[in-house]
């Protein structure tokens, strides 16, 4: 990966991949929402039953590739949802970041892990 691949390019690759397999029939909003949640849960798997100390070492160990694969699955499912339902995910992310910036003004929350209703 050259680090310059755009979201539009990734969405097109995913669209082609699914079209070649006739898989869009399985990709309702419900299916894709479930897929996003399932794939996100798979990111957790290497951490289950591990101590805090063991968990800190996971990203430098043999499970790193598993986590990369699952993160890719999460992104894949998100981009599939965006592609299928014509959501500009870049615009959606920026809009959400603006909302978060209002909820969490940097001058009020810097260095704090409190939720917006706790400060
Ligand atoms: Mg997976």
PDB file of C-alpha atoms and ligand atoms in Angstrom:
ATOM      1  CA  UNK A   1       0.000   0.000   0.000  1.00  0.00           C
ATOM      2  CA  UNK A   2       1.375   3.363  -0.994  1.00  0.00           C
ATOM      3  CA  UNK A   3      -0.410   5.313   1.719  1.00  0.00           C
ATOM      4  CA  UNK A   4      -2.209   7.367  -0.912  1.00  0.00           C
ATOM      5  CA  UNK A   5      -5.137   5.059  -1.605  1.00  0.00           C
ATOM      6  CA  UNK A   6      -8.360   7.002  -1.311  1.00  0.00           C
ATOM      7  CA  UNK A   7     -11.603   5.946   0.288  1.00  0.00           C
ATOM      8  CA  UNK A   8     -13.229   6.225  -3.135  1.00  0.00           C
ATOM      9  CA  UNK A   9     -10.705   3.747  -4.538  1.00  0.00           C
ATOM     10  CA  UNK A  10     -11.254   1.322  -1.660  1.00  0.00           C
ATOM     11  CA  UNK A  11     -15.029   1.547  -2.070  1.00  0.00           C
ATOM     12  CA  UNK A  12     -14.662   0.792  -5.790  1.00  0.00           C
ATOM     13  CA  UNK A  13     -12.472  -2.248  -5.070  1.00  0.00           C
ATOM     14  CA  UNK A  14     -15.045  -3.524  -2.586  1.00  0.00           C
ATOM     15  CA  UNK A  15     -17.908  -2.827  -5.028  1.00  0.00           C
ATOM     16  CA  UNK A  16     -16.132  -4.863  -7.732  1.00  0.00           C
ATOM     17  CA  UNK A  17     -15.276  -7.675  -5.303  1.00  0.00           C
ATOM     18  CA  UNK A  18     -18.914  -8.024  -4.281  1.00  0.00           C
ATOM     19  CA  UNK A  19     -20.268  -7.659  -7.823  1.00  0.00           C
ATOM     20  CA  UNK A  20     -18.015 -10.489  -9.024  1.00  0.00           C
ATOM     21  CA  UNK A  21     -19.515 -12.726  -6.333  1.00  0.00           C
ATOM     22  CA  UNK A  22     -23.099 -11.476  -6.550  1.00  0.00           C
ATOM     23  CA  UNK A  23     -23.012 -10.767  -2.827  1.00  0.00           C
ATOM     24  CA  UNK A  24     -24.928  -7.489  -2.753  1.00  0.00           C
ATOM     25  CA  UNK A  25     -28.078  -9.528  -2.209  1.00  0.00           C
ATOM     26  CA  UNK A  26     -26.730 -10.309   1.282  1.00  0.00           C
ATOM     27  CA  UNK A  27     -25.871  -6.729   2.155  1.00  0.00           C
ATOM     28  CA  UNK A  28     -28.960  -5.024   3.503  1.00  0.00           C
ATOM     29  CA  UNK A  29     -28.492  -2.213   6.008  1.00  0.00           C
ATOM     30  CA  UNK A  30     -29.322  -4.744   8.732  1.00  0.00           C
ATOM     31  CA  UNK A  31     -26.736  -7.232   7.457  1.00  0.00           C
ATOM     32  CA  UNK A  32     -24.039  -4.599   7.204  1.00  0.00           C
ATOM     33  CA  UNK A  33     -24.792  -3.114  10.620  1.00  0.00           C
ATOM     34  CA  UNK A  34     -24.496  -6.604  12.104  1.00  0.00           C
ATOM     35  CA  UNK A  35     -21.271  -7.209  10.173  1.00  0.00           C
ATOM     36  CA  UNK A  36     -19.714  -3.993  11.503  1.00  0.00           C
ATOM     37  CA  UNK A  37     -20.518  -5.003  15.061  1.00  0.00           C
ATOM     38  CA  UNK A  38     -19.318  -8.592  14.629  1.00  0.00           C
ATOM     39  CA  UNK A  39     -16.060  -7.560  13.027  1.00  0.00           C
ATOM     40  CA  UNK A  40     -15.471  -4.965  15.754  1.00  0.00           C
ATOM     41  CA  UNK A  41     -16.001  -7.692  18.340  1.00  0.00           C
ATOM     42  CA  UNK A  42     -13.396  -9.837  16.578  1.00  0.00           C
ATOM     43  CA  UNK A  43     -10.831  -7.102  17.252  1.00  0.00           C
ATOM     44  CA  UNK A  44     -11.365  -7.855  20.940  1.00  0.00           C
ATOM     45  CA  UNK A  45     -10.693 -11.576  20.698  1.00  0.00           C
ATOM     46  CA  UNK A  46      -6.897 -11.527  21.272  1.00  0.00           C
ATOM     47  CA  UNK A  47      -7.459  -9.529  24.447  1.00  0.00           C
ATOM     48  CA  UNK A  48     -10.011 -11.785  26.116  1.00  0.00           C
ATOM     49  CA  UNK A  49      -8.836 -13.307  29.426  1.00  0.00           C
ATOM     50  CA  UNK A  50      -5.516 -11.476  29.186  1.00  0.00           C
ATOM     51  CA  UNK A  51      -4.188  -9.367  32.016  1.00  0.00           C
ATOM     52  CA  UNK A  52      -3.540  -5.657  31.493  1.00  0.00           C
ATOM     53  CA  UNK A  53       0.174  -6.460  31.230  1.00  0.00           C
ATOM     54  CA  UNK A  54      -0.409  -9.209  28.649  1.00  0.00           C
ATOM     55  CA  UNK A  55      -2.760  -6.959  26.688  1.00  0.00           C
ATOM     56  CA  UNK A  56      -0.085  -4.281  26.416  1.00  0.00           C
ATOM     57  CA  UNK A  57       2.213  -6.748  24.656  1.00  0.00           C
ATOM     58  CA  UNK A  58      -0.323  -7.966  22.122  1.00  0.00           C
ATOM     59  CA  UNK A  59       0.458  -5.399  19.428  1.00  0.00           C
ATOM     60  CA  UNK A  60       4.113  -6.411  19.427  1.00  0.00           C
ATOM     61  CA  UNK A  61       3.365 -10.136  19.377  1.00  0.00           C
ATOM     62  CA  UNK A  62       2.086 -12.790  17.029  1.00  0.00           C
ATOM     63  CA  UNK A  63      -1.531 -11.648  17.399  1.00  0.00           C
ATOM     64  CA  UNK A  64      -0.801  -8.337  15.717  1.00  0.00           C
ATOM     65  CA  UNK A  65      -1.613  -9.730  12.262  1.00  0.00           C
ATOM     66  CA  UNK A  66      -4.949 -11.082  13.530  1.00  0.00           C
ATOM     67  CA  UNK A  67      -5.822  -7.622  14.819  1.00  0.00           C
ATOM     68  CA  UNK A  68      -4.797  -6.007  11.526  1.00  0.00           C
ATOM     69  CA  UNK A  69      -7.030  -8.476   9.683  1.00  0.00           C
ATOM     70  CA  UNK A  70      -9.984  -7.710  11.917  1.00  0.00           C
ATOM     71  CA  UNK A  71      -9.486  -3.945  11.684  1.00  0.00           C
ATOM     72  CA  UNK A  72      -9.501  -4.383   7.915  1.00  0.00           C
ATOM     73  CA  UNK A  73     -12.764  -6.340   8.218  1.00  0.00           C
ATOM     74  CA  UNK A  74     -14.291  -3.485  10.239  1.00  0.00           C
ATOM     75  CA  UNK A  75     -13.233  -0.933   7.635  1.00  0.00           C
ATOM     76  CA  UNK A  76     -14.436  -3.206   4.855  1.00  0.00           C
ATOM     77  CA  UNK A  77     -17.885  -3.491   6.453  1.00  0.00           C
ATOM     78  CA  UNK A  78     -18.072   0.269   7.076  1.00  0.00           C
ATOM     79  CA  UNK A  79     -17.054   1.077   3.500  1.00  0.00           C
ATOM     80  CA  UNK A  80     -19.469  -1.525   2.141  1.00  0.00           C
ATOM     81  CA  UNK A  81     -22.281   0.124   4.092  1.00  0.00           C
ATOM     82  CA  UNK A  82     -21.227   3.560   2.836  1.00  0.00           C
ATOM     83  CA  UNK A  83     -20.945   2.349  -0.769  1.00  0.00           C
ATOM     84  CA  UNK A  84     -24.232   0.486  -0.744  1.00  0.00           C
ATOM     85  CA  UNK A  85     -26.233   3.339   0.800  1.00  0.00           C
ATOM     86  CA  UNK A  86     -24.453   6.240  -0.891  1.00  0.00           C
ATOM     87  CA  UNK A  87     -22.987   7.709   2.272  1.00  0.00           C
ATOM     88  CA  UNK A  88     -19.988   9.983   1.814  1.00  0.00           C
ATOM     89  CA  UNK A  89     -18.087   8.561   4.753  1.00  0.00           C
ATOM     90  CA  UNK A  90     -15.465  11.338   4.629  1.00  0.00           C
ATOM     91  CA  UNK A  91     -18.172  13.983   4.955  1.00  0.00           C
ATOM     92  CA  UNK A  92     -19.918  11.920   7.647  1.00  0.00           C
ATOM     93  CA  UNK A  93     -16.678  11.601   9.628  1.00  0.00           C
ATOM     94  CA  UNK A  94     -15.928  15.309   9.373  1.00  0.00           C
ATOM     95  CA  UNK A  95     -19.488  16.214  10.412  1.00  0.00           C
ATOM     96  CA  UNK A  96     -19.226  13.877  13.404  1.00  0.00           C
ATOM     97  CA  UNK A  97     -15.858  15.360  14.362  1.00  0.00           C
ATOM     98  CA  UNK A  98     -17.431  18.836  14.355  1.00  0.00           C
ATOM     99  CA  UNK A  99     -20.140  17.567  16.712  1.00  0.00           C
ATOM    100  CA  UNK A 100     -17.497  15.977  18.933  1.00  0.00           C
ATOM    101  CA  UNK A 101     -15.453  19.178  18.970  1.00  0.00           C
ATOM    102  CA  UNK A 102     -18.502  21.019  20.326  1.00  0.00           C
ATOM    103  CA  UNK A 103     -19.080  18.307  22.928  1.00  0.00           C
ATOM    104  CA  UNK A 104     -15.426  18.162  23.892  1.00  0.00           C
ATOM    105  CA  UNK A 105     -13.833  21.622  23.582  1.00  0.00           C
ATOM    106  CA  UNK A 106     -10.069  21.108  23.719  1.00  0.00           C
ATOM    107  CA  UNK A 107      -9.572  23.865  26.290  1.00  0.00           C
ATOM    108  CA  UNK A 108     -11.986  22.119  28.658  1.00  0.00           C
ATOM    109  CA  UNK A 109     -11.078  18.472  28.194  1.00  0.00           C
ATOM    110  CA  UNK A 110      -7.360  18.407  27.448  1.00  0.00           C
ATOM    111  CA  UNK A 111      -5.842  15.486  29.347  1.00  0.00           C
ATOM    112  CA  UNK A 112      -9.200  14.408  30.780  1.00  0.00           C
ATOM    113  CA  UNK A 113     -11.032  11.142  30.149  1.00  0.00           C
ATOM    114  CA  UNK A 114     -14.330  12.425  31.484  1.00  0.00           C
ATOM    115  CA  UNK A 115     -17.438  12.039  29.386  1.00  0.00           C
ATOM    116  CA  UNK A 116     -19.046  15.219  28.017  1.00  0.00           C
ATOM    117  CA  UNK A 117     -21.704  15.179  30.721  1.00  0.00           C
ATOM    118  CA  UNK A 118     -19.103  14.874  33.509  1.00  0.00           C
ATOM    119  CA  UNK A 119     -17.209  18.150  33.095  1.00  0.00           C
TER     120      UNK A 119
HETATM  121 MG1  LIG B   1     -13.286 -10.875  10.777  1.00  0.00          MG
END
